[in-house]
C-alpha cells in the first residue's frame, strides 16, 4: 500500500473512527485503525465489534492498493505531530509502515489488514429513511440521559427508535423517569428499533449541528446504519421488546402549572450543593398560589428558595423529588417555559411544552415519609 | 459578622485564596476559608501553614465586624451558584452563617474564625524590593520545570532567588539539568532565598500578565511575602545552603551552533511519540556540517529527522540525551533561535541566547554506550 494525503483531513478522520476503537479487548487488532486503499480511494475504519465507523473524507492519492491495521494511539500521535501538511504512508509486504512528512521519517510495524473484522454489510434491509443531522442530534441529547446504566434489564440500556406514521419517536427509560421526544420523518411503516446508548452517544459527537446535512438511516432486523458526511456508522441493535411506556403518561393531572425553565433549573442546582452525598438530593416542593417553595435540609445546611409559578388549574401540593432527576429533565427542555403536571404526592410529575407535544418527560417522586 | 458584597468579586477572591486551602490536613479548619470583616473592610484568607494567601479585592459593605471560617469547597459552590449579583453573609454568635441572594437563602454551619491560624507577620524584615508582575511570572515559569521533585535533598525542591548587584537571579536544579534566569531589579545587597516550588507555582497562577502591576517582595530570614493587586502571599523559606551551580557553566565549549528553537522542539517532541515508556526517550544527536540528525530507535519503531543548524565553531559530534530534558529547556526559551554549546559526548549541553545573557540552561547527556 502507498498513499499520500492531507494531514489535517487525516487527523479529522482519525478523530472520527477513534470512537469505535477499543483498548479493552483481548484482540490486539481491535485497538488498531484499519487503513484501506482501493479503487474507491483511501479510507479509515474502526470496529469494536458492536460499533464500526468508516470515513473516506480524506483528500488523498492512492499509488498502490492495500490495507494495514496500525495501533490507533500510536498512529494518531504520529500524524498529529508531523511537520508538514503532506503525509506519505508506504507499507511493505510485512506491514512495516513508513510514514514520511517533510524531513521526518517514522517506521513502525503494522498488522495484516485482512485480519481486521469487516463492518457489517446490512444485506437484508427492512427499511430506510433520512432526517436532518441537528434534529437527530438534539433528539438523542435530550433523551439519552435517562437511559438505564445498570443492565439488569439490558433492553433499557438502549433507546427506542420508533417509526410510526411519518414520525420518529425516541424514548429512554430508567427506573425513575421516562424521556420521550418526537419529530417528523418520511417513513410510514411501523418499526421499533432499540439502539445501544453507546452508539447514540458516538453518533451525537459526530453529527454536525446542521439540518442541511441529511443523515440516512438504514436498518435490518439486527443492525442500524447511519450515513452522513462520507461517514458510515454501523451498530448492532439490542434484542428484545421495549417497555410499554405510553400508558405511563395517560393518568390524570388535576394540578397543572407553568414555570420559567431556567429559574427552576438554577434553583434546583443550588439545592444539590448541600446534598449529603452527590448522587441524591432530596428536595421538598411546596406548590402554592404564586410560588413554588424549594426546600432542602441536610447535615450540611439548608436551602430555602421561592420560584414564581403560574397555576393553570388545581390546588396546593407538597411533593418530594430527587433534585437530580428534575435537573436532567429541565436541562433537556429547550423552551423558555415548561408545563408541569401533578396528581398526588405519590404520582409522577410530567413535564411537557406549554404548547405543542414534541416532548414529554416523566419523573417519579420520592415516596412521602410515614 | 454581617457583610454585603458583589458576587463576582467574591468568586474571584475565593479562586485566589483557594490555592492556599488544603484538604490533606487533619486540622479541619485548614480546609476552610477565613472570612474577616473589620475596620479595614472585608477580606478572605487561606492558610495551609506553609503558604497563606489573603485578598481584600472585594467591593463590599461591612455592617457588623467579625470573622468566621467556612468549608472552602462548600462556600465556593454556594457563591458560584447564587442567583443575583448581591450577596449578604450574616453570621451569629454560634457561627451559623446565612447566605442570601435574591430569593435564595442558604444556612450553613461555620467555625470560630479565632481558631484559624493567622498568616505570618514578617516582623524582622531583612529587605524589600519590587519587580514587574509579568517579568517575575516568566522567570518562574521558565525555570521551575527543573526543580527537583523528590526531596532527598529538600533544598532542591525550591528555587533559589538570589539578589546581587541590582539583578535578580532565579535558579532551579534537579539531578540532570540547571535552569538559570536573571532580570534587573533595584536591590543591591547580596541575598539568597530558597522559596518552595509550590509557593512559586501558586504565585505564577495569581500574577497578572502585566509589568505595569508591580509586585512588592519583602523577606525575613524565615519568610517571603509577595504583595500585588490587594493580594498578600506569605510563604516559608526552605532552610539550608543552595548548590554552587555557577562553576557548572564554566567549562569550555569547543562546539557551538545555533538552531531554530521551534524546529528543534517539534522534532524532539515527535521522537517522544515512539518512546518505550513515557518518562525517558533516548535520542541520538548526530551533529554534522549543516544538519543535526535526530534518531530514536525503540521497540515501537524508529524516527529519523534532520534539523538545519548553523555551526559557529567546532566539529562533528554524536551525543545522546533524554529528549524530555531538552524539550523542557526549549519550551522555556522565548527566542526564535537558541545557541547550543557542546564539549565532549560526556559533557553537558548548555543553551544560551544567541545574543544577551538573560538565561542559561544546562542538560546532562546520557553516558555513551560501552
XYZ file of C-alpha atoms in Angstrom:
740
model
C 0.000 0.000 0.000
C 1.193 3.519 -0.775
C -0.851 6.689 -0.395
C -0.315 10.399 0.049
C -2.835 12.569 1.818
C -3.532 15.849 3.580
C -2.539 15.844 7.257
C -5.496 17.818 8.635
C -8.022 15.686 6.730
C -6.332 12.621 8.124
C -6.405 13.959 11.704
C -10.153 14.653 11.375
C -10.721 11.155 10.003
C -8.724 9.602 12.851
C -10.791 11.535 15.415
C -13.958 10.134 13.840
C -13.013 6.451 13.705
C -11.265 6.523 17.128
C -14.735 6.370 18.726
C -15.078 2.785 17.542
C -11.583 1.689 18.597
C -11.387 -0.267 21.820
C -8.383 -0.971 24.015
C -10.437 -3.187 26.317
C -10.486 -6.227 24.079
C -8.104 -9.159 24.195
C -7.995 -8.964 20.372
C -4.981 -6.707 19.731
C -6.266 -5.760 16.281
C -9.348 -4.027 17.743
C -7.043 -1.366 19.236
C -5.968 -0.559 15.668
C -7.305 1.669 12.932
C -7.663 -0.085 9.582
C -6.227 1.891 6.646
C -7.650 0.789 3.292
C -6.517 1.987 -0.139
C -8.529 0.568 -3.037
C -10.292 1.726 -6.196
C -12.786 3.672 -4.076
C -9.906 5.687 -2.593
C -8.352 5.887 0.845
C -10.381 5.368 3.998
C -10.123 4.594 7.718
C -12.179 2.108 9.740
C -12.566 1.495 13.471
C -14.543 -1.500 14.728
C -15.094 -2.707 18.296
C -17.450 -5.481 17.062
C -20.506 -3.682 18.464
C -19.985 -0.477 16.530
C -17.999 0.264 13.378
C -17.171 3.675 11.943
C -15.756 4.240 8.489
C -14.814 7.531 6.863
C -13.437 8.368 3.426
C -13.478 12.147 3.891
C -9.724 12.448 3.177
C -8.104 14.285 0.268
C -5.688 11.613 -0.953
C -3.862 9.948 -3.810
C -3.584 6.142 -3.972
C -0.344 4.939 -5.621
C -0.580 1.320 -4.539
C -3.646 -0.503 -3.210
C -3.588 -2.452 0.032
C -4.551 -2.313 3.686
C -2.866 -2.279 7.075
C -4.012 -2.097 10.707
C -1.981 0.322 12.862
C -2.232 0.863 16.609
C -4.728 3.723 16.896
C -2.998 5.727 19.634
C 0.430 5.500 18.021
C -0.930 6.371 14.570
C -2.903 9.285 15.985
C 0.111 10.643 17.944
C 2.404 10.397 14.930
C 0.047 12.043 12.442
C -0.849 14.890 14.830
C 2.837 15.748 15.262
C 4.005 15.652 11.660
C 5.835 18.782 10.493
C 4.119 19.439 7.121
C 0.664 19.265 5.514
C 1.649 16.315 3.320
C 1.769 12.768 4.603
C 3.066 9.748 2.732
C 2.228 6.273 4.066
C 4.002 3.306 2.495
C 3.503 -0.265 3.677
C 5.615 -3.252 2.601
C 4.526 -6.902 2.369
C 5.393 -7.454 6.035
C 3.244 -4.480 7.082
C 6.280 -2.383 8.002
C 4.862 1.095 7.595
C 6.899 4.172 6.724
C 5.241 7.500 7.460
C 7.045 10.461 5.919
C 6.351 14.184 6.197
C 8.993 16.789 5.339
C 12.314 15.695 6.837
C 10.604 13.441 9.364
C 10.572 9.675 8.741
C 8.764 7.265 11.076
C 8.998 3.486 10.672
C 6.530 1.380 12.642
C 5.146 -2.152 12.486
C 1.542 -2.666 11.366
C -0.722 -5.739 11.322
C -2.291 -7.531 8.371
C -5.381 -5.533 7.338
C -7.084 -8.747 6.185
C -7.274 -9.847 9.827
C -9.304 -6.779 10.766
C -13.030 -7.553 11.256
C -15.128 -6.170 8.399
C -18.041 -3.870 9.286
C -21.494 -5.481 8.899
C -22.873 -5.215 5.381
C -26.663 -4.977 6.151
C -27.780 -7.167 3.285
C -31.412 -7.660 4.219
C -32.630 -4.159 4.927
C -36.107 -3.771 6.326
C -36.281 -0.037 5.787
C -34.542 3.273 5.284
C -35.269 6.953 5.809
C -33.429 10.199 6.403
C -33.501 13.059 8.905
C -31.683 16.364 9.461
C -28.424 15.982 11.386
C -29.158 18.639 14.036
C -32.707 17.341 14.653
C -31.457 13.812 15.235
C -28.605 15.032 17.437
C -30.945 17.103 19.607
C -33.487 14.303 19.992
C -30.734 11.972 21.192
C -29.090 14.518 23.534
C -32.429 15.463 25.051
C -33.389 11.890 25.952
C -30.252 9.810 26.410
C -29.632 10.970 29.999
C -32.437 8.697 31.190
C -31.138 5.503 29.620
C -30.630 2.821 32.276
C -26.980 2.440 33.254
C -27.159 -0.892 35.014
C -28.013 -3.708 32.729
C -30.202 -5.982 34.816
C -32.709 -5.135 32.068
C -30.333 -4.875 29.088
C -33.023 -3.568 26.729
C -33.207 -0.351 28.813
C -29.515 0.412 28.204
C -30.590 1.422 24.710
C -33.012 3.989 23.331
C -36.185 3.066 21.490
C -36.372 4.492 17.967
C -39.969 4.049 16.907
C -41.134 4.948 13.401
C -44.890 5.441 13.238
C -46.987 7.352 10.690
C -44.215 9.653 9.496
C -42.964 10.409 12.978
C -39.775 9.283 14.685
C -40.158 8.790 18.452
C -37.071 8.428 20.635
C -37.636 7.090 24.160
C -35.320 6.369 27.102
C -36.408 4.840 30.419
C -34.592 4.034 33.614
C -36.327 3.043 36.832
C -37.216 6.617 37.806
C -38.038 8.587 34.680
C -39.079 8.480 31.062
C -37.871 10.791 28.271
C -39.859 10.925 25.059
C -39.245 13.117 22.041
C -40.723 13.021 18.554
C -40.004 14.602 15.204
C -41.487 14.315 11.678
C -39.736 11.908 9.308
C -40.715 10.370 5.983
C -41.313 6.740 6.871
C -44.790 5.360 7.316
C -44.288 1.668 8.240
C -44.439 0.872 11.926
C -40.944 -0.114 13.126
C -39.348 -0.372 16.566
C -35.562 -0.495 16.966
C -33.601 -0.402 20.212
C -30.151 1.153 19.685
C -27.384 0.889 22.325
C -26.754 4.180 24.160
C -23.027 3.967 23.344
C -23.812 4.032 19.612
C -26.102 7.028 20.011
C -23.552 8.877 22.150
C -20.904 8.422 19.469
C -23.368 9.386 16.705
C -24.160 12.547 18.686
C -20.500 13.532 18.811
C -20.091 13.002 15.057
C -23.283 14.671 13.791
C -22.792 18.268 12.615
C -25.084 20.981 14.086
C -26.755 21.479 10.733
C -30.076 20.186 9.416
C -28.873 20.776 5.845
C -26.731 17.678 6.391
C -29.123 14.752 5.917
C -28.489 11.559 7.847
C -29.510 8.410 6.004
C -30.709 5.690 8.371
C -30.870 2.100 7.089
C -31.943 -0.794 9.290
C -32.153 -4.552 9.216
C -33.526 -6.814 11.929
C -30.117 -6.914 13.643
C -28.300 -3.697 12.688
C -28.714 0.010 12.074
C -26.550 2.100 9.750
C -26.161 5.889 9.778
C -24.626 7.544 6.712
C -23.626 11.236 6.609
C -20.658 13.354 5.515
C -18.763 10.414 3.955
C -19.044 8.577 7.292
C -20.755 5.236 7.798
C -21.622 4.078 11.300
C -22.972 0.546 11.759
C -24.230 -0.707 15.105
C -25.835 -3.816 16.473
C -29.389 -3.432 17.744
C -30.414 -4.625 21.206
C -32.546 -7.741 21.178
C -35.959 -7.888 22.924
C -39.182 -5.962 23.442
C -39.083 -2.436 24.803
C -41.272 -1.376 27.740
C -44.783 -0.171 27.138
C -44.295 3.426 28.230
C -47.313 5.122 26.673
C -49.794 4.264 29.422
C -47.449 5.866 31.993
C -48.426 9.223 30.545
C -52.168 8.589 30.489
C -53.036 9.361 34.139
C -54.952 12.495 35.119
C -53.258 15.677 36.228
C -55.578 17.758 38.434
C -52.726 20.255 39.079
C -51.003 21.997 36.169
C -48.605 24.928 36.307
C -46.083 26.704 34.105
C -42.686 27.887 35.292
C -39.609 29.527 33.785
C -37.340 26.615 32.872
C -34.061 28.370 33.703
C -35.282 29.753 37.056
C -36.421 26.356 38.283
C -33.272 24.697 36.938
C -30.841 27.058 38.695
C -32.791 26.880 41.980
C -32.678 23.067 41.907
C -28.960 23.162 41.056
C -28.359 25.257 44.174
C -30.178 22.628 46.212
C -27.681 19.965 45.111
C -24.786 21.947 46.639
C -25.798 20.980 50.139
C -26.657 17.338 49.441
C -25.129 14.814 51.844
C -23.968 12.654 49.014
C -23.548 13.746 45.440
C -25.974 11.310 43.879
C -29.276 12.070 45.573
C -30.552 15.446 46.719
C -33.969 15.189 48.310
C -35.986 18.344 47.924
C -39.475 19.275 49.024
C -41.579 21.305 46.596
C -44.392 23.252 48.253
C -46.647 24.466 45.466
C -48.716 27.494 46.455
C -50.714 30.136 44.617
C -47.927 32.165 43.057
C -44.714 30.494 44.216
C -43.207 27.074 44.436
C -41.004 26.821 47.528
C -37.949 24.600 47.207
C -36.558 23.301 50.489
C -33.559 21.096 51.229
C -32.379 20.199 54.692
C -29.264 18.080 55.139
C -26.484 17.614 57.657
C -24.544 20.272 55.719
C -27.179 23.007 55.856
C -30.465 24.206 54.433
C -31.597 25.967 51.286
C -34.909 27.735 51.016
C -35.957 29.362 47.781
C -39.149 30.605 46.103
C -39.671 30.297 42.365
C -42.531 32.165 40.657
C -45.135 29.892 39.010
C -48.389 30.291 37.120
C -51.108 27.843 38.199
C -53.180 26.701 35.215
C -55.513 24.525 37.250
C -55.641 22.734 40.598
C -54.602 23.382 44.180
C -51.688 23.311 46.644
C -49.439 20.266 46.802
C -46.364 19.226 48.807
C -44.241 16.671 46.954
C -40.658 15.394 47.247
C -38.190 14.589 44.485
C -34.590 13.682 43.837
C -33.480 17.072 42.517
C -31.023 15.493 40.025
C -33.851 13.861 38.082
C -35.724 17.137 37.692
C -32.476 18.904 36.753
C -31.774 16.387 33.966
C -35.251 16.954 32.556
C -35.052 20.752 32.731
C -31.629 20.673 31.045
C -33.287 18.817 28.164
C -36.164 21.294 27.804
C -35.233 23.744 25.059
C -38.143 26.107 25.700
C -38.308 29.206 27.924
C -41.295 27.898 29.919
C -42.250 24.366 30.813
C -45.598 22.957 31.909
C -45.609 20.629 34.920
C -48.488 18.215 35.541
C -49.090 16.739 39.011
C -51.653 14.364 40.508
C -50.954 13.253 44.107
C -47.688 13.367 46.069
C -47.194 9.682 45.164
C -47.753 10.175 41.432
C -45.142 11.154 38.878
C -44.600 14.698 37.656
C -44.954 15.045 33.891
C -43.225 17.869 32.015
C -44.454 18.990 28.593
C -44.159 22.021 26.362
C -46.529 24.900 27.108
C -47.784 24.463 23.531
C -47.070 21.583 21.161
C -46.304 17.966 22.019
C -42.753 17.415 20.760
C -41.600 16.180 24.190
C -42.872 14.533 27.364
C -40.789 13.750 30.440
C -41.907 11.784 33.475
C -40.202 11.794 36.896
C -41.228 9.659 39.889
C -41.437 11.413 43.269
C -39.822 10.148 46.474
C -42.476 8.348 48.494
C -43.927 10.524 51.275
C -42.478 9.910 54.746
C -44.517 7.907 57.269
C -20.489 39.432 61.383
C -22.682 40.871 58.639
C -21.491 41.986 55.211
C -22.869 42.541 51.751
C -20.712 42.218 48.672
C -20.558 41.744 44.928
C -20.831 38.106 43.828
C -18.276 38.178 41.001
C -15.671 39.958 43.161
C -16.239 37.334 45.810
C -15.855 34.460 43.318
C -12.536 35.927 42.116
C -11.351 36.317 45.703
C -12.323 32.720 46.510
C -10.386 31.469 43.469
C -7.313 33.327 44.730
C -7.301 32.113 48.333
C -8.333 28.543 47.403
C -4.714 27.923 46.337
C -3.675 28.035 49.998
C -6.514 25.844 51.277
C -5.610 22.242 51.985
C -7.880 19.247 52.419
C -4.946 16.995 53.271
C -4.531 18.170 56.841
C -6.014 16.576 59.928
C -6.864 20.115 61.092
C -10.423 20.605 59.808
C -10.076 24.388 59.901
C -7.322 24.358 57.223
C -9.918 23.168 54.684
C -11.809 26.413 55.375
C -11.616 29.934 54.037
C -11.444 32.592 56.736
C -13.847 35.488 56.212
C -12.840 38.622 58.110
C -14.852 41.834 58.407
C -13.112 44.602 60.364
C -12.333 48.294 60.084
C -10.079 47.575 57.095
C -13.055 46.075 55.257
C -13.942 42.555 54.164
C -11.295 40.032 53.162
C -10.664 36.320 52.633
C -7.705 34.270 53.862
C -6.486 30.750 53.064
C -3.605 29.209 55.013
C -2.116 25.714 54.788
C 0.612 26.638 57.339
C 3.290 26.687 54.641
C 1.614 29.269 52.445
C -1.030 31.886 53.228
C -2.962 33.988 50.728
C -5.091 36.971 51.663
C -7.135 39.196 49.378
C -9.286 42.240 50.045
C -10.131 42.943 46.405
C -13.892 42.707 47.058
C -16.441 45.509 46.671
C -18.263 45.190 49.981
C -20.104 46.861 52.848
C -19.410 45.814 56.453
C -22.480 46.134 58.720
C -21.124 44.138 61.633
C -17.499 43.167 62.296
C -16.451 39.610 62.967
C -14.912 36.544 61.407
C -15.894 33.010 60.510
C -14.172 30.019 58.871
C -16.329 28.229 56.274
C -15.528 24.992 54.419
C -13.852 26.230 51.241
C -15.482 23.853 48.755
C -18.984 24.385 50.151
C -18.558 28.169 50.305
C -17.181 28.229 46.769
C -20.018 26.056 45.389
C -22.683 28.158 47.078
C -21.331 31.557 45.994
C -20.785 30.431 42.380
C -24.409 29.328 42.116
C -26.162 32.316 43.681
C -28.925 33.842 41.555
C -28.090 37.580 41.793
C -25.060 39.888 41.878
C -25.633 40.782 45.542
C -24.611 38.523 48.371
C -25.388 39.012 52.029
C -23.470 36.967 54.613
C -24.683 37.084 58.210
C -23.066 35.062 60.994
C -24.496 34.609 64.501
C -22.586 34.032 67.759
C -22.570 30.270 67.148
C -21.103 30.761 63.641
C -24.360 29.740 61.951
C -23.991 31.508 58.629
C -26.868 32.709 56.471
C -26.013 33.447 52.842
C -28.770 35.267 50.997
C -29.022 36.299 47.350
C -32.332 37.187 45.734
C -34.953 34.638 46.844
C -32.296 32.082 47.711
C -31.405 31.546 51.385
C -28.632 29.146 52.446
C -27.956 28.335 56.115
C -24.711 26.535 56.911
C -22.513 25.974 59.962
C -19.169 27.786 60.178
C -16.255 27.505 62.609
C -14.855 30.090 65.017
C -12.634 32.435 62.967
C -10.404 32.990 66.023
C -9.267 29.348 65.727
C -7.957 29.936 62.205
C -4.133 30.225 62.056
C -3.036 33.808 61.391
C -0.692 34.445 58.454
C 2.933 35.201 59.437
C 3.534 38.876 60.147
C 7.193 39.214 58.973
C 8.276 41.490 61.769
C 12.026 41.435 61.257
C 12.418 42.153 57.562
C 15.859 41.879 56.085
C 14.977 43.508 52.794
C 12.364 44.511 50.253
C 12.208 45.305 46.553
C 9.732 45.249 43.680
C 9.526 43.806 40.169
C 7.044 43.794 37.263
C 4.425 41.069 37.550
C 4.919 39.615 34.050
C 8.731 39.573 34.377
C 8.577 37.680 37.656
C 5.969 35.280 36.286
C 8.052 34.493 33.194
C 11.260 33.971 35.182
C 9.474 31.471 37.406
C 7.689 29.645 34.560
C 10.899 29.389 32.544
C 12.896 27.755 35.349
C 10.529 25.907 37.678
C 10.293 22.787 35.473
C 13.768 21.753 36.634
C 13.072 21.927 40.361
C 13.767 18.549 41.989
C 10.585 16.606 42.670
C 11.939 14.028 45.085
C 13.052 15.503 48.334
C 16.115 13.504 49.289
C 17.764 16.933 49.006
C 14.898 19.131 50.231
C 16.682 22.384 49.363
C 16.399 21.471 45.635
C 12.585 21.277 45.836
C 12.686 25.075 45.911
C 14.071 27.732 43.594
C 16.987 29.969 44.507
C 16.137 33.694 44.394
C 19.494 35.469 44.500
C 19.687 39.271 44.671
C 23.092 40.541 43.586
C 24.115 43.992 42.326
C 20.671 45.048 41.135
C 19.935 41.747 39.474
C 17.518 39.010 40.493
C 18.726 35.501 39.571
C 16.290 32.587 39.701
C 17.827 29.098 39.612
C 16.356 25.579 39.665
C 18.393 22.362 39.731
C 17.459 18.711 39.691
C 19.960 15.898 39.159
C 20.037 16.308 35.369
C 19.748 19.957 34.489
C 20.096 23.535 35.668
C 17.843 26.458 34.733
C 19.115 29.981 35.373
C 17.401 33.247 34.511
C 18.182 36.806 35.541
C 16.442 40.158 35.383
C 17.284 43.695 36.603
C 15.808 44.698 39.948
C 16.521 47.567 42.345
C 18.177 45.841 45.265
C 21.916 45.930 45.743
C 22.559 43.863 48.901
C 23.592 40.274 48.329
C 20.780 37.971 49.477
C 19.967 34.304 48.798
C 16.477 32.924 49.478
C 15.195 29.444 48.611
C 11.430 29.506 48.005
C 9.364 26.283 47.834
C 8.255 25.407 44.286
C 4.622 25.129 45.442
C 4.665 28.779 46.537
C 6.132 29.903 43.224
C 3.639 27.815 41.241
C 0.742 29.450 43.077
C 2.310 32.910 42.689
C 2.615 32.231 38.955
C -1.093 31.451 38.679
C -2.028 34.633 40.541
C 0.327 37.126 38.861
C -1.286 39.150 36.052
C 0.451 39.199 32.631
C 1.305 42.860 33.023
C 4.533 44.552 34.067
C 2.561 47.683 34.992
C 1.448 45.725 38.041
C 4.386 45.913 40.456
C 4.959 43.024 42.841
C 6.409 44.056 46.185
C 8.684 41.382 47.648
C 9.530 41.534 51.366
C 11.698 38.957 53.089
C 12.873 37.969 56.526
C 15.257 35.144 57.415
C 12.364 32.669 57.560
C 9.632 34.014 55.247
C 8.952 35.776 51.968
C 5.938 37.988 51.241
C 4.580 38.968 47.809
C 2.122 41.886 47.632
C 0.207 42.808 44.450
C -3.346 43.670 43.404
C -4.669 43.741 47.007
C -3.320 40.197 47.495
C -0.741 39.195 50.075
C 1.028 35.855 49.777
C 3.303 34.739 52.615
C 5.447 31.613 52.387
C 8.048 29.867 54.480
C 11.542 29.729 53.031
C 13.455 26.467 52.748
C 16.273 26.128 55.226
C 19.848 25.364 54.151
C 22.522 26.290 51.600
C 21.779 26.065 47.901
C 24.111 24.233 45.495
C 27.011 26.064 43.949
C 25.841 25.991 40.351
C 27.977 28.717 38.763
C 31.053 26.589 38.147
C 28.893 24.074 36.223
C 28.693 26.644 33.472
C 32.391 27.479 33.380
C 33.676 24.565 31.251
C 34.851 25.065 27.675
C 32.634 24.576 24.652
C 34.693 23.759 21.552
C 31.477 23.164 19.561
C 28.839 25.908 19.280
C 25.835 26.037 16.985
C 22.587 27.943 16.575
C 19.283 26.313 15.692
C 15.661 27.401 15.262
C 14.092 26.789 18.669
C 10.681 25.696 17.372
C 12.102 23.345 14.714
C 14.280 21.511 17.190
C 11.476 21.432 19.756
C 8.884 19.882 17.408
C 11.380 17.310 16.070
C 12.252 16.228 19.628
C 8.542 16.071 20.513
C 7.995 13.677 17.618
C 10.771 11.483 18.993
C 8.889 11.064 22.282
C 5.915 9.504 20.444
C 7.763 6.254 19.921
C 9.382 6.047 23.354
C 9.014 2.689 25.118
C 7.966 4.368 28.304
C 6.642 7.860 28.650
C 9.292 9.189 31.002
C 12.524 8.711 29.085
C 13.088 8.985 25.351
C 16.670 8.316 24.424
C 17.710 10.146 21.289
C 20.979 10.302 19.417
C 22.008 13.670 18.003
C 24.475 13.468 15.131
C 25.806 16.969 14.574
C 27.174 17.497 11.066
C 28.052 20.485 8.922
C 24.596 21.809 8.109
C 22.186 19.417 9.805
C 21.681 17.801 13.146
C 20.210 14.320 12.709
C 17.822 13.161 15.410
C 17.431 9.410 15.719
C 15.297 7.295 18.038
C 15.037 3.543 17.852
C 12.717 1.708 20.220
C 10.660 -1.475 20.288
C 7.785 0.601 18.883
C 9.595 1.941 15.834
C 12.129 4.459 14.619
C 12.188 8.168 13.884
C 14.840 9.796 11.751
C 14.820 13.522 11.204
C 17.212 16.262 10.062
C 17.098 19.752 11.555
C 19.024 22.602 9.908
C 21.780 24.125 12.091
C 24.412 26.824 11.793
C 27.826 25.803 13.180
C 29.543 28.750 14.882
C 32.679 26.832 15.749
C 33.871 23.255 16.238
C 33.387 19.890 14.567
C 31.083 16.858 14.295
C 29.760 15.218 17.453
C 27.486 12.274 18.271
C 25.804 12.665 21.660
C 22.779 11.099 23.380
C 20.132 12.755 25.537
C 16.845 12.138 27.256
C 14.667 14.089 24.794
C 12.300 15.285 27.557
C 15.046 17.314 29.224
C 15.902 19.127 26.009
C 12.179 19.672 25.303
C 11.668 21.302 28.717
C 14.560 23.673 28.047
C 13.414 24.591 24.536
C 9.890 25.220 25.823
C 11.405 27.746 28.226
C 13.426 29.557 25.547
C 11.398 32.563 24.423
C 13.662 33.433 21.481
C 13.429 32.345 17.835
C 16.969 30.901 17.787
C 18.953 29.282 20.561
C 22.710 28.719 20.862
C 23.857 25.262 21.959
C 27.328 24.710 23.448
C 28.918 21.241 23.484
C 32.239 19.834 24.675
C 32.515 16.021 24.561
C 29.751 13.408 24.368
C 30.074 13.023 28.158
C 29.787 16.737 28.901
C 26.589 18.702 29.382
C 24.916 20.733 26.649
C 24.478 24.379 27.576
C 21.768 26.502 25.948
C 22.018 30.297 25.881
C 20.534 33.158 23.933
C 22.191 33.966 20.595
C 22.826 37.440 21.995
C 22.452 38.589 25.608
C 22.830 36.531 28.758
C 19.366 36.600 30.359
C 19.225 32.774 30.505
C 21.452 29.703 30.697
C 20.253 26.101 30.730
C 22.367 23.012 31.273
C 21.369 19.434 30.383
C 23.447 16.317 31.111
C 23.810 13.768 28.294
C 23.204 10.027 28.628
C 26.551 8.334 29.091
C 27.880 6.791 25.863
C 27.322 3.041 25.497
C 30.210 0.670 26.067
